Amino acid sequence: MSPEGLRALLEGVREGRISPDDALERLRQLPFEDLGFAKVDHHRALRRGFPEAIFGAGKSPDQVRAIVESIVGRGQNVLVTRAGREVFEGVAALRPEAEYHEAARCISVRVAPTALLGGRVAVACAGTSDVPVAEEAAVTASFHGAEVDRVYDVGVAGLHRLLDRAPLIRAADVVIVAAGMEGALPSVVAGIVEAPVVAVPTSVGYGASFHGLAALLAMLNSCASGVAVVNIDNGFGAGYLASLILRRLAKRAGG
Amino acid sequence: MSPEGLRALLEGVREGRISPDDALERLRQLPFEDLGFAKVDHHRALRRGFPEAIFGAGKSPDQVRAIVESIVGRGQNVLVTRAGREVFEGVAALRPEAEYHEAARCISVRVAPTALLGGRVAVACAGTSDVPVAEEAAVTASFHGAEVDRVYDVGVAGLHRLLDRAPLIRAADVVIVAAGMEGALPSVVAGIVEAPVVAVPTSVGYGASFHGLAALLAMLNSCASGVAVVNIDNGFGAGYLASLILRRLAKRAGG
Amino acid sequence: MSPEGLRALLEGVREGRISPDDALERLRQLPFEDLGFAKVDHHRALRRGFPEAIFGAGKSPDQVRAIVESIVGRGQNVLVTRAGREVFEGVAALRPEAEYHEAARCISVRVAPTALLGGRVAVACAGTSDVPVAEEAAVTASFHGAEVDRVYDVGVAGLHRLLDRAPLIRAADVVIVAAGMEGALPSVVAGIVEAPVVAVPTSVGYGASFHGLAALLAMLNSCASGVAVVNIDNGFGAGYLASLILRRLAKRAGG
Amino acid sequence: MSPEGLRALLEGVREGRISPDDALERLRQLPFEDLGFAKVDHHRALRRGFPEAIFGAGKSPDQVRAIVESIVGRGQNVLVTRAGREVFEGVAALRPEAEYHEAARCISVRVAPTALLGGRVAVACAGTSDVPVAEEAAVTASFHGAEVDRVYDVGVAGLHRLLDRAPLIRAADVVIVAAGMEGALPSVVAGIVEAPVVAVPTSVGYGASFHGLAALLAMLNSCASGVAVVNIDNGFGAGYLASLILRRLAKRAGG
Amino acid sequence: MSPEGLRALLEGVREGRISPDDALERLRQLPFEDLGFAKVDHHRALRRGFPEAIFGAGKSPDQVRAIVESIVGRGQNVLVTRAGREVFEGVAALRPEAEYHEAARCISVRVAPTALLGGRVAVACAGTSDVPVAEEAAVTASFHGAEVDRVYDVGVAGLHRLLDRAPLIRAADVVIVAAGMEGALPSVVAGIVEAPVVAVPTSVGYGASFHGLAALLAMLNSCASGVAVVNIDNGFGAGYLASLILRRLAKRAGG
Amino acid sequence: MSPEGLRALLEGVREGRISPDDALERLRQLPFEDLGFAKVDHHRALRRGFPEAIFGAGKSPDQVRAIVESIVGRGQNVLVTRAGREVFEGVAALRPEAEYHEAARCISVRVAPTALLGGRVAVACAGTSDVPVAEEAAVTASFHGAEVDRVYDVGVAGLHRLLDRAPLIRAADVVIVAAGMEGALPSVVAGIVEAPVVAVPTSVGYGASFHGLAALLAMLNSCASGVAVVNIDNGFGAGYLASLILRRLAKRAGG
Amino acid sequence: MSPEGLRALLEGVREGRISPDDALERLRQLPFEDLGFAKVDHHRALRRGFPEAIFGAGKSPDQVRAIVESIVGRGQNVLVTRAGREVFEGVAALRPEAEYHEAARCISVRVAPTALLGGRVAVACAGTSDVPVAEEAAVTASFHGAEVDRVYDVGVAGLHRLLDRAPLIRAADVVIVAAGMEGALPSVVAGIVEAPVVAVPTSVGYGASFHGLAALLAMLNSCASGVAVVNIDNGFGAGYLASLILRRLAKRAGG
Amino acid sequence: MSPEGLRALLEGVREGRISPDDALERLRQLPFEDLGFAKVDHHRALRRGFPEAIFGAGKSPDQVRAIVESIVGRGQNVLVTRAGREVFEGVAALRPEAEYHEAARCISVRVAPTALLGGRVAVACAGTSDVPVAEEAAVTASFHGAEVDRVYDVGVAGLHRLLDRAPLIRAADVVIVAAGMEGALPSVVAGIVEAPVVAVPTSVGYGASFHGLAALLAMLNSCASGVAVVNIDNGFGAGYLASLILRRLAKRAGG
């Protein structure tokens, strides 16, 4: 119920068309979100104006397809993460506009134009094994309307490759850095850029990497200020956060 | 060495005033940062145009005072975090413009005007014990030029207090959320705002909180997208990251 | 040996039919539980008047079937948890009254009427991935005679869905809350109800969820009083505990 | 705003005394909790009809005294946990009815009669070192109106002491069990009672007890059904949860 | 109640001096341990024929003195572990026969002769920092009647010292090995002896020793069979276990 | 080289049959263990007079068969642990006297008589899922010559079953207790016996059992003295340690 | 750009053939590594003069083959670690000079002569299960030009085997020690050699070995000085580090 | 007993001056190390030709002084680590040649000339808080005869400072890198040098650094080959290991 709806209700009461008891009952029944003054109510993804995303892990191809159809049927774009090719094929059979991002293991279905955010996200990663996580971040940011530059395989043991690509990284509004093993790359990157850095620990490694714990702890303890961290392998989260930041930029620029 | 400096050197060589060998030697000797084309060189804080900050923990009042003097002596503002009152008194004896932020345990010394960032940061915290960390974040953001709204004592066990303050939180460009114990507040906040959320786990709690580990893990696993996490009790890091984001906004708005 | 049995023994001694030595030997041999004054002896499930339950994980279909038959053969109801459909089919071949609770992965066989406990249990869960654990709790409580209301998919990132369902939750005598990832839901629920809350961390999540550890720690550190926690994924334990509480209510109401 | 208040507002609108715009504004301004239909708003402790409690750790005697005065000044009882004798003396100077529970390190101030809950809580603990935590639970339950039986020093290495006291434990509506070290007592107790068991791990122990972690894990893995766990050393939480259960009993008995 | 006592009771019933009801009541009232056939009842330390021991940590000198007096007053020997010199002085003022074992931080008070166990315990430790734990084990075993050989400072980085002392170690019936840091000594010792080895990890070390965790894990993973482990720094437990083994030897030898 | 062998060598030198240089060379070449005075040399299992055992996990059937043949070919008995039925079949094809202990997943091959140790080991376990580990311990102790009593399914949630079997447990010279989940059984057993207790945590459980860690920590923190712990699931280690203790008894009894 | 290249550039400027602006642009564009004075640029493996190595885990046979071909095609040798036989077969089909090191699960392809390092590496391991890791180290060191002595199956529970082989170990310039379970071997070895010891924890073990964590912690806490540790199962890292040390020796010897 | 000593013994036997029984007894009694062929016997520090070192933590000034005197009295140099100024003053009162290394908290006493090792060790550290650990390493290496270059405050967030100092680091035979927080520096350094890198995690940091665990894990997972790790804060161990490597160099160069 919007403020307008609420005013209409109150007008109805004033005019005697609606009894106070009926009005009370209607207010009681309504979901909070419809009151307008609370705004806790809008579905979160819709409220943000961003299309929806589905976490594909643990869902069957049929389940994914059903959810995709339900969203796309409302005319909205949708992104599916952690989806294998067999899931994609099920979706593509239904919606030929579906696109598979192999390296990211993501499916995007666009049935509406993407509102461009007008900002740049640089996605860096340390080694080739980190690419799937980096790609999930890149595809996510791109899906939400960001321009994305990929700067891959720039691990700290070969600084020159990173320094070579520094101008590209420095041009970004937000930098996403994915790294496994010792997770050192975000600290080094944050030292050479002015933008906020979103660090994504990956589960790449073995032994004392403890499935990404080593990289996670390293990133949380970064000696460089301006770094925040998302969950291990959470490329989507990083890409989404970057998109939120760009949206603020877009609003400010447009305001 | 700026691009201008480098060009001057090369001109010197062309004009014969400087021999190639001397030029080679000077290039070899110079710190990278002086070459201009690399830009890895500027002191990080300066390069970002932000004043410097000192992590006060483990430093003696004398050490802090000396560093403050060295920075302020160059005409720059400075922020000292994790500083007790006795440290402040030492600094204030030297620099009467020093200001003590008791709740944040921070000292700020402003000898130059602060460039306003023109954006808002909301700083929320769950309980009164989380206030010192929240204040460190708030003072940091404010010191860097942000406008800061404090929304304290809005823990998830009393939702109405949080919902009451929701409009203030939703008005922010960046939201910082500090919480100890179960660390649930960032997820709830991220569900009602459009802005990026920077979560700060605090070491508030006992027993199985394991000095903030419980809150840290909770925040990394947030079911709400758009949340990134900094180290336990790292209010400064959150405030600094928020300031970086606002700076991008300011540049964009100004561009 | 009941008090009556013991008295009979002592009468036998007094009447000279049983020698003191024989009586001594019989007392020595008897299991403690038969003495009547100890009451450590009754099989626990029977003593509580609750039907038995079988933890199905790690048991073969044949083993489950044999145990079920042994219990049902004594005229008792039985619940099997963590049982796949193939286990169910084995049981159903033997006992057509067996019922399969697909979402809970539980089998119930009722050959005797269930004593209703006359109280309500609300079972809430955060996301669809938590449903199997929530269902295990719901089926368990229902099997023991509770009336169960399910309030699913009310994660803290979408507060309005939770608040919409608040009346149903507030109507319960005991609330069970299952959540994975950051495990924040029990704290939020405990803040809006008067009843005790039994929290069940689930292993839903990845990376730094560490198979449910993040949710477990969060729940143990709940800022809301009135929350107690069971093992990760232990829906049965939560449902059973809720049933025990309702039994006290039933006794009190009936007394 | 109660339902009555809301109806009055609507009547005012109908009668033309209040314009729809004014009514809209007043609804918009009011805290949620005043709407009556939402009920998210009442202060949690008040809503439950329980007096308030203060976690004393980390608060100065002055802070505690001020909070106590504020609550008592409204005519409410108050409980302070984790309070040393010096805190008590400050409170007692102000309020002579303050009572110090030395073993529990709690202060209670009763200025209003306690509503008795009419049920029994048995509080058991394993060793003498666990007594402070057990006493915090006992004092909390008693403060909230429960009748409390203490069964201390009944560790599992001396079963006879536990079995001797079994009748007392079995008479309880809720059993609280505090234990450190290996944390085995709740499992043994749950095996001999019909009531729900609230287990409190204590930080008693050394070495591989890891400050209560060993006991916590043991209790979460209890082989006995009907056990739920609160945080390490959280005697208050256990006593509060037990009181909530008794309140349901009281309501049912009274209904 | 001993078997004799029970028989007397039954005789009383047979002879009509005691009614069956009275007998029933007396049996019901008596603590289990008095029935004789249960034997769960004797105080554990007494039942084993061993004198009592007090864990001194966390007890005040007054508390320790009171407990010592209570035990010694019954004519029994007593051992106090983890006791500083000031505790000893309190005890010695009361009981001049008290003896202080400085290195072990133990007090022994012997008012009755110690029954010798007739077997040897070798106590080995790796470094001088492990001596307090080793001494606690040695004093405990000696107090219970074992002959003890000390083999200290035989860490694995200097094998010759260990091998030099090998004959002494091999002469023991039980070998106790205390070691911190990497905890390797028990494995090496178990490789050169025929006797069972009781390993005691100590909290000696820093950094990644994690207060004895490294040594504990190492000992649990010993590649040498015949090693069992007690808690970190638990010298008493090792000494007590060794004494239990020697008692079996003594019984066997004497049988 | 035995002491006799060394004396013979020295006699050879004295009699001039062996030159000092040759003797020196032979001493230098010989493995330490042949010197007799060192005794570090005998293969450990042989030295202890115990037959050899093979850890079967991670070895192929062919590898196990080859090792078995090599040992049995020297006329020695052998035990294989962690061996599936297919491994047994390979061994049995070669050595028909091989025996498969299904529940323990062990193979024993006896080609020489077992020297009986003349003592009793009681092996207790908490639940049916702990039986494989308990059986590994029982088979190991039996293989080494112990008489073994099995006391299974006596978990602490059903004390009467344990107390019923108490006489059998108390008759043992060594008690082995295997338990998973909360690992409470060893503490309870140690409270009712006089013999040393060897505790074996098992990996039985889920969630916060962390693959046996909960049980391991509980056992290390046992409030009952006289308990030592082996690695998770290490039934062999417990059985072997018990056998070592019995051997000391046998020597003492025979001496 | 080498120093010569830079001087040529500067000469060009001096002679007027190159304008300062053009020179500035060329300097700006060049990767750092081409400046000669920075030397951050050379590919790391090439710079060290060592052939390249590929971490085979997680790469498909096709991927490995492509990388191998690319390296070998430039005339360089290559080593592939963590490669199964099926990967080898793919490589061998392409490059018949490929050699498979079965125990190490490594492939080496040598198309150029190996520069011998002229030093010895001893590789020791505790048990037969540690051999794959030890072999990875041995093959790596050998591939880089070291002479390697293998000293396997010298676990600390059988000291004589280790002492027998001590001369071989003491002859080495660097000693690599691989051990799982309690990880004690490096400490013992470091006690009997003069050379630096590189310890490799292996994931051999079960239960409380926690996949190599126990061995890792033990090695980090070695009581013997002169031990450094690499990641769990990182035989390659140990072999590579040993080769680096030998290279220093070779340079010194040659200098 | 040296080979010569053994030959003399055997000669004595041959000549009849020593009976075989006496010889046997002497051989049995002698420590292994005297046999000459075993060489397990020499005190480890002496054998390596390095002076002794004392770990000062946990030792009283008197204890340290006594040990120092005992060593210096034999004409040997000695190093004391983890020693405060008050310990130094005690030592200096006795031995005026004692030198205090304030930043390293080490005392060195040189009464004999130091054998120079003829190689260079570079010691780098990330921040000023890491200096004490770095200095402990530097003083240790210097004490053992290395030439040491210090490269401090070159954290990865300011790459230019590190790159500026790269030539100095690259000139070293061994590089020691101390870093706390995220522990990234060793990976970056290993990427720009040819020498082996010894990484020392420090306990610098807070929150999720977990007292150095984050840095430790990062270093163990270094993506750069050629890095080995010592215990947290173990500057001595790193310096000692570097010295051992230099000794090999010295021998090789001299051979």
XYZ file of C-alpha atoms in Angstrom, chain H residues 39-235:
197
model
C 78.356 -39.293 15.813
C 75.004 -38.798 17.436
C 76.854 -37.758 20.482
C 78.498 -34.401 20.167
C 76.543 -31.625 21.672
C 74.644 -30.251 18.749
C 75.730 -26.614 18.919
C 79.344 -27.504 19.477
C 79.332 -30.045 16.684
C 78.178 -27.440 14.255
C 80.956 -25.142 15.355
C 78.415 -22.510 16.267
C 78.335 -20.819 19.628
C 75.443 -21.556 21.926
C 72.220 -19.640 22.239
C 69.820 -19.325 25.148
C 66.076 -18.800 24.800
C 65.606 -16.173 27.486
C 61.808 -16.178 27.774
C 60.666 -17.658 31.054
C 64.108 -17.661 32.595
C 64.977 -15.435 35.530
C 67.887 -12.977 35.276
C 69.761 -15.219 37.674
C 69.198 -18.301 35.610
C 70.318 -16.555 32.450
C 73.395 -15.195 34.175
C 74.358 -18.605 35.471
C 74.037 -20.238 32.067
C 75.919 -17.419 30.385
C 78.702 -17.701 32.898
C 78.931 -21.449 32.443
C 79.301 -21.065 28.684
C 81.527 -18.037 28.663
C 83.634 -19.669 31.318
C 84.503 -22.359 28.756
C 85.688 -19.594 26.442
C 82.676 -19.689 24.163
C 80.541 -16.880 22.832
C 76.878 -16.886 23.726
C 73.677 -15.282 22.499
C 70.613 -14.715 24.674
C 67.295 -14.063 22.912
C 64.058 -12.660 24.325
C 65.898 -10.872 27.074
C 64.844 -7.589 28.635
C 67.195 -4.859 29.695
C 67.127 -6.015 33.321
C 68.447 -9.393 32.221
C 71.166 -7.645 30.266
C 72.203 -5.614 33.265
C 72.645 -8.735 35.309
C 74.809 -10.255 32.616
C 76.801 -7.069 32.018
C 77.614 -6.780 35.706
C 79.361 -10.092 35.349
C 80.761 -9.804 31.869
C 81.462 -6.261 30.728
C 81.913 -7.419 27.137
C 78.203 -8.187 26.997
C 76.359 -6.161 24.365
C 72.659 -5.388 24.351
C 70.743 -5.297 21.093
C 67.763 -3.261 22.203
C 65.537 -3.614 19.170
C 66.137 -7.352 19.006
C 65.899 -7.831 22.770
C 69.065 -9.938 22.515
C 72.291 -10.051 24.489
C 75.526 -11.187 22.893
C 78.690 -11.971 24.787
C 81.756 -12.460 22.677
C 84.893 -13.732 24.331
C 86.253 -15.441 21.268
C 86.527 -14.164 17.711
C 83.558 -14.893 15.465
C 84.348 -17.011 12.446
C 83.034 -14.990 9.534
C 80.858 -16.954 7.146
C 81.641 -14.809 4.159
C 78.102 -14.484 2.863
C 75.292 -11.972 3.001
C 71.890 -12.239 4.592
C 69.239 -9.677 3.754
C 66.621 -9.234 6.448
C 63.440 -7.543 5.242
C 60.339 -6.700 7.180
C 56.961 -5.278 6.316
C 56.238 -2.729 9.020
C 57.867 -1.073 11.962
C 56.046 -3.403 14.331
C 57.820 -6.349 12.742
C 61.236 -4.876 13.503
C 61.825 -6.746 16.789
C 61.449 -10.094 15.060
C 63.519 -8.979 12.093
C 66.213 -7.703 14.432
C 66.280 -11.002 16.313
C 66.967 -12.669 12.972
C 69.557 -10.073 11.986
C 71.407 -10.181 15.293
C 71.392 -13.983 15.236
C 72.827 -14.176 11.737
C 75.394 -11.533 12.529
C 76.369 -13.284 15.754
C 77.017 -16.464 13.776
C 79.271 -14.640 11.347
C 77.035 -13.468 8.530
C 77.090 -10.028 6.956
C 73.606 -8.641 7.332
C 71.698 -6.024 5.351
C 68.511 -4.677 6.862
C 65.661 -3.669 4.557
C 62.886 -2.559 6.837
C 59.445 -1.056 6.373
C 58.944 -2.305 2.843
C 55.371 -3.600 3.145
C 53.509 -4.639 0.034
C 51.080 -1.734 0.176
C 53.946 0.542 -0.840
C 55.729 -1.426 -3.512
C 58.048 1.373 -4.509
C 59.921 1.242 -1.226
C 60.496 -2.464 -1.747
C 61.523 -2.032 -5.369
C 63.890 0.774 -4.398
C 65.716 -1.585 -2.119
C 65.558 -4.543 -4.500
C 69.263 -4.425 -5.472
C 70.289 -4.838 -1.855
C 67.926 -7.763 -1.404
C 69.065 -9.375 -4.625
C 72.663 -9.228 -3.494
C 72.012 -11.580 -0.611
C 72.761 -15.292 -0.426
C 69.764 -15.849 1.790
C 66.805 -13.545 2.350
C 64.854 -13.499 5.592
C 61.446 -11.855 5.431
C 59.435 -11.057 8.552
C 55.832 -9.957 8.235
C 52.679 -9.974 10.280
C 49.107 -9.125 9.305
C 48.500 -10.703 5.895
C 52.044 -12.036 5.569
C 52.325 -11.190 1.884
C 55.851 -9.854 1.756
C 57.741 -13.161 1.375
C 55.816 -14.009 -1.786
C 56.581 -10.652 -3.320
C 60.232 -10.816 -2.324
C 60.622 -14.376 -3.582
C 59.363 -13.135 -6.919
C 62.259 -10.737 -7.348
C 65.236 -12.664 -5.968
C 67.186 -15.756 -6.874
C 68.139 -16.724 -3.340
C 66.222 -18.942 -0.948
C 63.727 -17.063 1.216
C 63.134 -17.836 4.886
C 59.777 -16.423 5.941
C 59.028 -15.474 9.542
C 55.399 -14.793 10.373
C 55.052 -12.297 13.196
C 52.249 -11.946 15.702
C 51.732 -8.339 14.616
C 48.080 -7.618 13.929
C 44.776 -7.937 15.696
C 41.404 -9.587 15.280
C 41.510 -12.153 12.520
C 45.301 -12.222 12.518
C 44.849 -14.657 15.386
C 48.259 -13.882 16.842
C 50.153 -14.584 13.643
C 48.136 -17.483 12.304
C 46.970 -15.489 9.276
C 50.528 -14.605 8.319
C 51.733 -18.141 8.965
C 49.110 -19.693 6.703
C 49.751 -17.110 4.006
C 53.457 -17.867 3.989
C 52.948 -21.627 3.876
C 50.722 -21.087 0.839
C 53.086 -18.787 -0.967
C 52.560 -18.857 -4.693
C 56.263 -18.191 -5.095
C 58.505 -21.227 -4.995
C 61.609 -21.092 -2.900
C 60.018 -20.025 0.388
C 60.202 -21.943 3.652
C 58.660 -20.888 6.923
C 59.633 -20.931 10.595
C 57.460 -20.530 13.676
C 55.607 -17.300 14.456
C 57.997 -14.649 15.816
C 60.916 -17.079 15.503
C 63.522 -14.596 14.331
